[in-house]
Tab-separated table of C-alpha atoms and ligand atoms in Angstrom:
chain	number	residue	atom	x	y	z
R	1	UNK	CA	76.387	231.753	32.285
R	2	UNK	CA	76.156	231.313	36.231
R	3	UNK	CA	77.071	233.324	38.910
R	4	UNK	CA	78.519	231.905	42.099
R	5	UNK	CA	80.032	235.404	42.913
R	6	UNK	CA	79.247	236.966	46.184
R	7	UNK	CA	77.746	239.930	44.502
R	8	UNK	CA	76.359	240.955	42.351
R	9	UNK	CA	74.873	237.222	42.780
R	10	UNK	CA	72.420	235.263	40.318
R	11	UNK	CA	69.207	237.645	39.768
R	12	UNK	CA	65.643	236.426	40.520
R	13	UNK	CA	63.475	236.987	37.204
R	14	UNK	CA	60.758	238.447	39.966
R	15	UNK	CA	63.362	241.344	40.241
R	16	UNK	CA	64.378	242.149	36.934
R	17	UNK	CA	60.795	241.962	35.513
R	18	UNK	CA	60.573	245.757	36.785
R	19	UNK	CA	62.783	246.827	34.001
R	20	UNK	CA	59.730	245.865	31.482
R	21	UNK	CA	57.450	248.494	33.462
R	22	UNK	CA	59.180	251.558	33.185
R	23	UNK	CA	59.612	253.944	36.235
R	24	UNK	CA	57.392	256.607	37.698
R	25	UNK	CA	58.815	259.799	39.101
R	26	UNK	CA	60.221	259.754	42.412
R	27	UNK	CA	59.369	263.103	44.238
R	28	UNK	CA	55.730	261.757	44.586
R	29	UNK	CA	53.663	260.331	47.437
R	30	UNK	CA	52.953	257.157	45.685
R	31	UNK	CA	56.938	256.445	45.588
R	32	UNK	CA	57.848	257.887	48.848
R	33	UNK	CA	55.488	255.710	50.590
R	34	UNK	CA	56.451	252.760	48.721
R	35	UNK	CA	60.081	253.073	50.096
R	36	UNK	CA	58.523	253.626	53.627
R	37	UNK	CA	57.460	250.286	53.166
R	38	UNK	CA	60.303	248.753	51.921
R	39	UNK	CA	62.356	250.365	54.708
R	40	UNK	CA	59.595	248.780	57.389
R	41	UNK	CA	60.274	245.330	55.571
R	42	UNK	CA	64.275	245.851	55.791
R	43	UNK	CA	63.861	246.615	59.287
R	44	UNK	CA	62.153	243.304	60.383
R	45	UNK	CA	64.377	241.264	58.263
R	46	UNK	CA	67.420	243.167	60.506
R	47	UNK	CA	65.544	242.229	63.735
R	48	UNK	CA	65.053	246.344	64.778
R	49	UNK	CA	62.187	248.483	65.439
R	50	UNK	CA	60.986	250.593	62.548
R	51	UNK	CA	61.828	254.427	63.537
R	52	UNK	CA	62.853	256.349	60.529
R	53	UNK	CA	66.079	254.847	61.329
R	54	UNK	CA	67.203	253.523	58.163
R	55	UNK	CA	68.425	255.155	54.861
R	56	UNK	CA	69.733	254.501	51.753
R	57	UNK	CA	72.438	255.943	49.537
R	58	UNK	CA	72.921	255.719	45.799
R	59	UNK	CA	76.463	254.168	46.159
R	60	UNK	CA	78.260	250.759	46.551
R	61	UNK	CA	78.900	249.553	50.108
R	62	UNK	CA	82.070	250.984	50.395
R	63	UNK	CA	80.725	254.557	50.509
R	64	UNK	CA	78.053	253.206	53.427
R	65	UNK	CA	81.244	252.515	55.168
R	66	UNK	CA	83.135	255.469	54.528
R	67	UNK	CA	79.930	257.770	55.212
R	68	UNK	CA	79.127	255.764	58.414
R	69	UNK	CA	82.720	256.715	59.947
R	70	UNK	CA	82.310	260.482	58.538
R	71	UNK	CA	78.920	260.758	60.425
R	72	UNK	CA	78.593	258.235	63.386
R	73	UNK	CA	82.521	258.894	64.353
R	74	UNK	CA	84.804	262.194	65.035
R	75	UNK	CA	88.805	262.574	65.957
R	76	UNK	CA	87.599	262.425	69.364
R	77	UNK	CA	86.869	259.015	69.071
R	78	UNK	CA	88.850	256.060	69.908
R	79	UNK	CA	88.192	252.912	67.858
R	80	UNK	CA	89.257	249.673	67.783
R	81	UNK	CA	88.891	247.743	64.086
R	82	UNK	CA	88.828	243.858	63.591
R	83	UNK	CA	90.950	243.411	60.698
R	84	UNK	CA	90.801	240.086	59.709
R	85	UNK	CA	91.290	240.187	55.819
R	86	UNK	CA	90.949	242.662	52.961
R	87	UNK	CA	87.542	244.242	54.368
R	88	UNK	CA	88.794	245.118	57.836
R	89	UNK	CA	91.761	246.581	56.020
R	90	UNK	CA	89.465	248.840	54.261
R	91	UNK	CA	88.152	250.097	57.443
R	92	UNK	CA	91.769	250.749	58.713
R	93	UNK	CA	92.417	252.763	55.467
R	94	UNK	CA	89.043	254.875	55.777
R	95	UNK	CA	89.485	255.718	59.575
R	96	UNK	CA	93.567	256.840	58.625
R	97	UNK	CA	92.003	258.729	55.900
R	98	UNK	CA	89.684	260.620	58.024
R	99	UNK	CA	92.210	260.978	60.764
R	100	UNK	CA	90.192	259.020	63.303
R	101	UNK	CA	92.606	257.417	66.160
R	102	UNK	CA	92.242	253.541	65.841
R	103	UNK	CA	93.668	250.460	66.457
R	104	UNK	CA	93.047	247.093	64.855
R	105	UNK	CA	93.359	243.603	65.815
R	106	UNK	CA	95.095	242.125	62.779
R	107	UNK	CA	94.122	238.026	62.071
R	108	UNK	CA	96.104	235.759	59.672
R	109	UNK	CA	93.833	234.628	56.941
R	110	UNK	CA	93.160	231.089	58.825
R	111	UNK	CA	93.406	232.486	62.574
R	112	UNK	CA	89.731	232.360	64.553
R	113	UNK	CA	88.859	235.902	66.433
R	114	UNK	CA	88.658	234.622	69.965
R	115	UNK	CA	88.502	235.977	73.239
R	116	UNK	CA	92.122	236.420	74.080
R	117	UNK	CA	92.657	238.666	70.710
R	118	UNK	CA	90.088	240.960	72.617
R	119	UNK	CA	91.460	240.893	76.071
R	120	UNK	CA	94.334	243.772	75.400
R	121	UNK	CA	91.829	246.194	74.846
R	122	UNK	CA	89.284	245.790	77.688
R	123	UNK	CA	88.767	248.940	79.593
R	124	UNK	CA	91.461	251.193	77.471
R	125	UNK	CA	89.088	253.851	76.714
R	126	UNK	CA	87.675	252.541	73.301
R	127	UNK	CA	84.467	254.288	72.273
R	128	UNK	CA	83.532	251.949	69.445
R	129	UNK	CA	84.218	248.725	67.674
R	130	UNK	CA	84.022	248.229	64.009
R	131	UNK	CA	83.782	244.956	62.514
R	132	UNK	CA	82.795	243.155	59.078
R	133	UNK	CA	80.894	240.681	60.915
R	134	UNK	CA	81.385	238.401	57.971
R	135	UNK	CA	85.181	239.118	56.552
R	136	UNK	CA	84.144	238.323	52.775
R	137	UNK	CA	87.609	237.808	51.760
R	138	UNK	CA	88.454	234.613	53.760
R	139	UNK	CA	84.654	233.378	54.897
R	140	UNK	CA	85.280	233.782	58.485
R	141	UNK	CA	82.130	234.599	60.706
R	142	UNK	CA	83.072	236.374	63.963
R	143	UNK	CA	81.222	235.294	67.246
R	144	UNK	CA	78.222	237.952	67.568
R	145	UNK	CA	77.648	236.974	70.999
R	146	UNK	CA	81.535	237.685	71.972
R	147	UNK	CA	81.557	241.220	70.003
R	148	UNK	CA	78.230	242.468	71.760
R	149	UNK	CA	79.483	241.621	75.288
R	150	UNK	CA	82.673	243.199	74.737
R	151	UNK	CA	80.960	246.529	73.734
R	152	UNK	CA	78.240	245.928	76.429
R	153	UNK	CA	81.139	245.603	78.896
R	154	UNK	CA	83.409	248.616	77.698
R	155	UNK	CA	80.486	250.690	76.725
R	156	UNK	CA	81.436	251.137	72.890
R	157	UNK	CA	79.311	251.674	70.079
R	158	UNK	CA	79.096	248.486	68.056
R	159	UNK	CA	79.186	249.416	64.015
R	160	UNK	CA	78.755	246.150	61.794
R	161	UNK	CA	79.321	245.970	58.266
R	162	UNK	CA	76.891	243.233	57.653
R	163	UNK	CA	77.202	243.547	53.630
R	164	UNK	CA	78.109	239.665	53.517
R	165	UNK	CA	76.130	238.202	56.224
R	166	UNK	CA	72.671	239.880	56.197
R	167	UNK	CA	70.537	237.906	54.458
R	168	UNK	CA	72.869	234.749	54.259
R	169	UNK	CA	72.829	234.100	58.129
R	170	UNK	CA	70.522	235.206	60.907
R	171	UNK	CA	71.189	238.468	61.883
R	172	UNK	CA	69.362	240.440	65.055
R	173	UNK	CA	70.371	244.181	65.259
R	174	UNK	CA	68.507	245.113	68.429
R	175	UNK	CA	69.056	241.891	70.444
R	176	UNK	CA	73.000	242.464	69.889
R	177	UNK	CA	72.772	246.068	70.533
R	178	UNK	CA	73.971	247.078	67.480
R	179	UNK	CA	74.195	250.669	66.624
R	180	UNK	CA	75.145	250.765	63.024
R	181	UNK	CA	74.560	248.182	60.116
R	182	UNK	CA	75.662	248.432	56.721
R	183	UNK	CA	74.412	246.209	54.066
R	184	UNK	CA	74.103	246.626	50.059
R	185	UNK	CA	72.028	246.124	47.335
R	186	UNK	CA	74.297	243.253	45.389
R	187	UNK	CA	74.825	240.687	48.525
R	188	UNK	CA	72.352	239.195	50.375
R	189	UNK	CA	69.479	240.948	48.994
R	190	UNK	CA	70.799	240.039	45.314
R	191	UNK	CA	69.674	242.849	43.337
R	192	UNK	CA	71.727	245.443	41.142
R	193	UNK	CA	74.787	246.933	42.679
R	194	UNK	CA	74.116	250.632	43.245
R	195	UNK	CA	72.100	251.079	46.469
R	196	UNK	CA	73.841	250.935	50.305
R	197	UNK	CA	71.807	250.771	53.238
R	198	UNK	CA	72.859	252.220	56.970
R	199	UNK	CA	70.197	251.432	59.787
R	200	UNK	CA	70.706	253.081	63.553
R	201	UNK	CA	70.389	252.257	66.834
R	202	UNK	CA	68.011	254.822	68.729
R	203	UNK	CA	71.303	255.964	70.421
R	204	UNK	CA	73.094	256.590	67.449
R	205	UNK	CA	70.709	258.157	65.343
R	206	UNK	CA	70.623	260.643	68.340
R	207	UNK	CA	74.454	260.801	68.092
R	208	UNK	CA	74.417	261.325	64.245
R	209	UNK	CA	71.889	263.956	64.045
R	210	UNK	CA	73.829	266.140	67.082
R	211	UNK	CA	76.932	265.806	65.300
R	212	UNK	CA	78.161	269.245	64.044
R	213	UNK	CA	81.852	268.063	62.258
R	214	UNK	CA	80.553	266.050	59.257
R	215	UNK	CA	83.232	264.730	56.987
R	216	UNK	CA	81.047	264.945	53.844
R	217	UNK	CA	78.461	267.342	52.377
R	218	UNK	CA	76.706	264.864	49.806
R	219	UNK	CA	76.657	262.230	52.319
R	220	UNK	CA	75.353	263.787	55.382
R	221	UNK	CA	73.308	261.643	57.110
R	222	UNK	CA	71.287	264.178	58.775
R	223	UNK	CA	69.591	265.086	55.450
R	224	UNK	CA	69.007	261.683	54.510
R	225	UNK	CA	67.442	261.091	58.165
R	226	UNK	CA	65.358	263.956	57.738
R	227	UNK	CA	64.110	262.901	54.133
R	228	UNK	CA	63.756	259.091	54.881
R	229	UNK	CA	60.661	260.286	56.980
R	230	UNK	CA	58.746	261.055	53.996
R	231	UNK	CA	60.408	258.006	52.086
R	232	UNK	CA	62.634	260.536	50.152
R	233	UNK	CA	66.406	261.296	49.556
R	234	UNK	CA	68.371	264.289	49.499
R	235	UNK	CA	69.390	263.481	45.482
R	236	UNK	CA	68.009	261.597	42.820
R	237	UNK	CA	68.404	257.679	44.027
R	238	UNK	CA	68.915	254.867	41.790
R	239	UNK	CA	65.062	254.646	41.597
R	240	UNK	CA	65.054	251.055	39.363
R	241	UNK	CA	67.068	249.670	42.064
R	242	UNK	CA	64.327	250.196	44.694
R	243	UNK	CA	61.575	248.888	42.545
R	244	UNK	CA	63.763	245.601	42.369
R	245	UNK	CA	63.941	246.185	45.876
R	246	UNK	CA	60.221	245.903	46.695
R	247	UNK	CA	59.835	242.863	44.187
R	248	UNK	CA	62.362	241.072	46.630
R	249	UNK	CA	60.881	241.961	50.082
R	250	UNK	CA	57.928	240.586	48.310
R	251	UNK	CA	59.636	237.399	47.595
R	252	UNK	CA	61.339	237.111	51.091
R	253	UNK	CA	58.013	238.106	52.945
R	254	UNK	CA	56.110	235.154	50.835
R	255	UNK	CA	58.736	232.474	51.829
R	256	UNK	CA	59.391	233.569	55.310
R	257	UNK	CA	62.753	234.794	56.681
R	258	UNK	CA	63.190	231.379	58.325
R	259	UNK	CA	62.719	229.489	55.219
R	260	UNK	CA	64.608	232.227	53.075
R	261	UNK	CA	67.821	231.410	55.238
R	262	UNK	CA	67.448	227.953	55.285
R	263	UNK	CA	67.508	227.357	51.538
R	264	UNK	CA	70.837	229.301	51.516
R	265	UNK	CA	72.131	227.125	54.214
R	266	UNK	CA	70.707	223.823	52.385
R	267	UNK	CA	72.979	225.010	49.376
R	268	UNK	CA	75.973	226.096	51.405
R	269	UNK	CA	75.767	222.621	53.131
R	270	UNK	CA	75.117	220.584	50.152
R	271	UNK	CA	78.244	222.047	48.509
R	272	UNK	CA	80.611	221.618	51.341
R	273	UNK	CA	79.636	217.886	51.755
R	274	UNK	CA	80.036	216.987	48.101
R	275	UNK	CA	83.396	219.035	47.669
R	276	UNK	CA	84.859	217.162	50.904
R	277	UNK	CA	83.837	213.745	49.412
R	278	UNK	CA	86.137	214.735	46.123
R	279	UNK	CA	88.934	215.485	47.802
R	280	UNK	CA	88.774	219.092	48.059
R	281	UNK	CA	89.702	220.963	51.409
R	282	UNK	CA	87.732	223.935	53.125
R	283	UNK	CA	88.888	225.746	56.401
R	284	UNK	CA	88.285	224.002	59.374
R	285	UNK	CA	90.309	226.947	61.593
R	286	UNK	CA	87.481	229.093	61.764
R	287	UNK	CA	83.697	229.392	61.813
R	288	UNK	CA	82.104	229.956	58.126
R	289	UNK	CA	79.295	232.175	57.121
R	290	UNK	CA	76.598	230.384	55.302
R	291	UNK	CA	77.086	233.053	52.365
R	292	UNK	CA	80.101	231.499	50.747
R	293	UNK	CA	82.717	228.641	51.134
R	294	UNK	CA	86.371	228.918	50.482
R	295	UNK	CA	88.171	225.990	48.905
R	296	UNK	CA	91.867	225.528	49.455
R	297	UNK	CA	94.182	224.510	46.775
R	298	UNK	CA	97.676	223.093	47.427
R	299	UNK	CA	98.983	221.346	44.592
R	300	UNK	CA	97.772	223.685	41.552
R	301	UNK	CA	96.727	227.103	41.462
R	302	UNK	CA	93.387	228.481	42.812
R	303	UNK	CA	93.337	231.348	40.109
R	304	UNK	CA	93.926	229.123	37.189
R	305	UNK	CA	90.700	226.889	38.147
R	306	UNK	CA	88.681	230.331	38.688
R	307	UNK	CA	90.023	231.533	34.725
R	308	UNK	CA	89.410	227.888	33.312
R	309	UNK	CA	85.779	227.879	34.926
R	310	UNK	CA	85.127	231.006	33.164
R	311	UNK	CA	86.831	230.612	29.819
R	312	UNK	CA	85.435	227.215	29.306
R	313	UNK	CA	81.886	227.411	31.273
R	314	UNK	CA	81.037	231.153	31.812
R	315	UNK	CA	81.154	229.954	35.498
R	316	UNK	CA	81.891	233.056	37.506
R	317	UNK	CA	83.306	232.176	41.275
R	318	UNK	CA	85.503	234.689	43.634
R	319	UNK	CA	89.154	234.285	43.359
R	320	UNK	CA	91.179	235.929	46.225
R	321	UNK	CA	93.632	238.965	46.012
R	322	UNK	CA	97.232	239.224	47.475
R	323	UNK	CA	98.883	236.207	49.072
R	324	UNK	CA	95.785	233.886	49.203
R	325	UNK	CA	95.500	234.428	45.162
R	326	UNK	CA	96.743	230.674	44.139
R	327	UNK	CA	95.554	229.235	47.518
R	328	UNK	CA	91.872	230.254	47.829
R	329	UNK	CA	88.726	230.241	45.335
R	330	UNK	CA	85.237	231.346	47.156
R	331	UNK	CA	81.873	229.798	46.103
R	332	UNK	CA	79.039	231.635	46.774
R	333	UNK	CA	75.481	230.202	47.654
R	334	UNK	CA	73.181	233.405	47.782
R	335	UNK	CA	71.026	234.418	45.195
R	336	UNK	CA	68.968	232.294	42.551
R	337	UNK	CA	70.713	229.100	42.558
R	338	UNK	CA	69.850	225.507	42.357
R	339	UNK	CA	70.926	222.294	43.358
R	340	UNK	CA	71.420	220.936	39.718
R	341	UNK	CA	73.442	224.358	39.675
R	342	UNK	CA	76.011	223.143	42.483
R	343	UNK	CA	76.144	219.420	40.730
R	344	UNK	CA	77.526	221.491	37.539
R	345	UNK	CA	79.572	223.681	39.343
R	346	UNK	CA	81.393	220.729	41.302
R	347	UNK	CA	81.590	218.439	38.331
R	348	UNK	CA	83.486	221.275	36.385
R	349	UNK	CA	85.792	222.321	39.554
R	350	UNK	CA	86.571	218.322	39.668
R	351	UNK	CA	87.302	218.083	35.679
R	352	UNK	CA	89.245	221.377	35.585
R	353	UNK	CA	91.371	220.380	38.650
R	354	UNK	CA	92.353	217.135	37.566
R	355	UNK	CA	93.251	218.198	34.271
R	356	UNK	CA	95.525	221.099	35.476
R	357	UNK	CA	97.110	218.296	37.647
R	358	UNK	CA	97.985	215.930	34.686
R	359	UNK	CA	99.305	218.897	33.079
R	360	UNK	CA	101.550	219.766	36.007
R	361	UNK	CA	102.750	216.177	36.087
R	362	UNK	CA	103.573	215.840	32.448
C	1	PLP	C1	80.986	243.016	49.090
C	1	PLP	C2	81.619	244.189	50.476
C	1	PLP	C3	81.515	245.466	50.668
C	1	PLP	C4	81.223	246.550	49.535
C	1	PLP	O1	82.112	246.477	48.480
C	1	PLP	P1	81.267	247.572	47.287
C	1	PLP	O2	82.204	246.887	46.473
C	1	PLP	O3	81.877	248.857	47.832
C	1	PLP	O4	80.123	247.247	46.862
C	1	PLP	C5	81.808	246.032	52.077
C	1	PLP	N1	82.323	244.702	52.797
C	1	PLP	C6	82.082	243.817	52.841
C	1	PLP	C7	82.379	242.995	54.008
C	1	PLP	C8	81.857	243.464	51.818
C	1	PLP	O5	81.480	241.908	51.614
């Protein structure tokens, strides 16, 4: 079996090995200092100065999206959302659910976000911008410089779902004035699903601590922020994924952040070059993240290729939903993957596509 999915991804033996050891009780100094150490290392990778400003939730990434809305915003805010696909749409749904006023910039699947989209929203009283920096449903990586400038110019908080770009593309939280970074265990970090993380800028941490109208009791960030100073959480966390995280951070530290990202980029570029040589198409109307490559199908169904890869070879890639179901497949480059894995995938994609074409022409 091989996972070319965006999350969970193909796991590393170093993190899986933690399950052989059993886990100590977590309300201890030892566990707390292990967590604090992990948070410090995560801050380095995020490009932010560590100041007890990262919390973790035992919940998938969407919970961290929702909890961030509940804790960082209120009904007096006016939010702008970049909605370039199903994850942007998810933010719109969450904001509507919580009755927080918002407008969204809606993009077609192959449309690149540009300054022209932002212009009508300048100086119109928006308090925050929310974006999935890499819109995983299409592969589009938005221009961080452009968005950071827009927020600065309009004095807006900058809230970033970095779930599918952190540890796939370079990410610099403080440099771009990002106020909230949301990420989760099963994507770039390549761990089991179940943990999500929220990192705050200094001013956002203060805003959260002074927010008295909270939408959630279990996800009350004030409790998480006060507990994290000791490396603890208000409620029982997914302790074992924290041990996986410790091993993963060791692995990334010993490799170096730049080399780590370079390996992903090498696999990504290798895949793109080969697949184009074979006559497949990839999007060229917008900038792509290194996390994944969308492959476009015009004469056969992308979904049929996905099913055949899975049933015949136990190879898993990501299909798309809705209108894109027959049009796009997404292939991830993150996780414990090697060049020969990519060769195998490409060979099988070619073989299956040819068979489906022959069948269609019969
Ligand atoms: C994966 C992902 C999420 C979170 O999805 P969960 O299934 O809740 O973990 C959120 N945003 C983006 C951009 C993602 O890629």
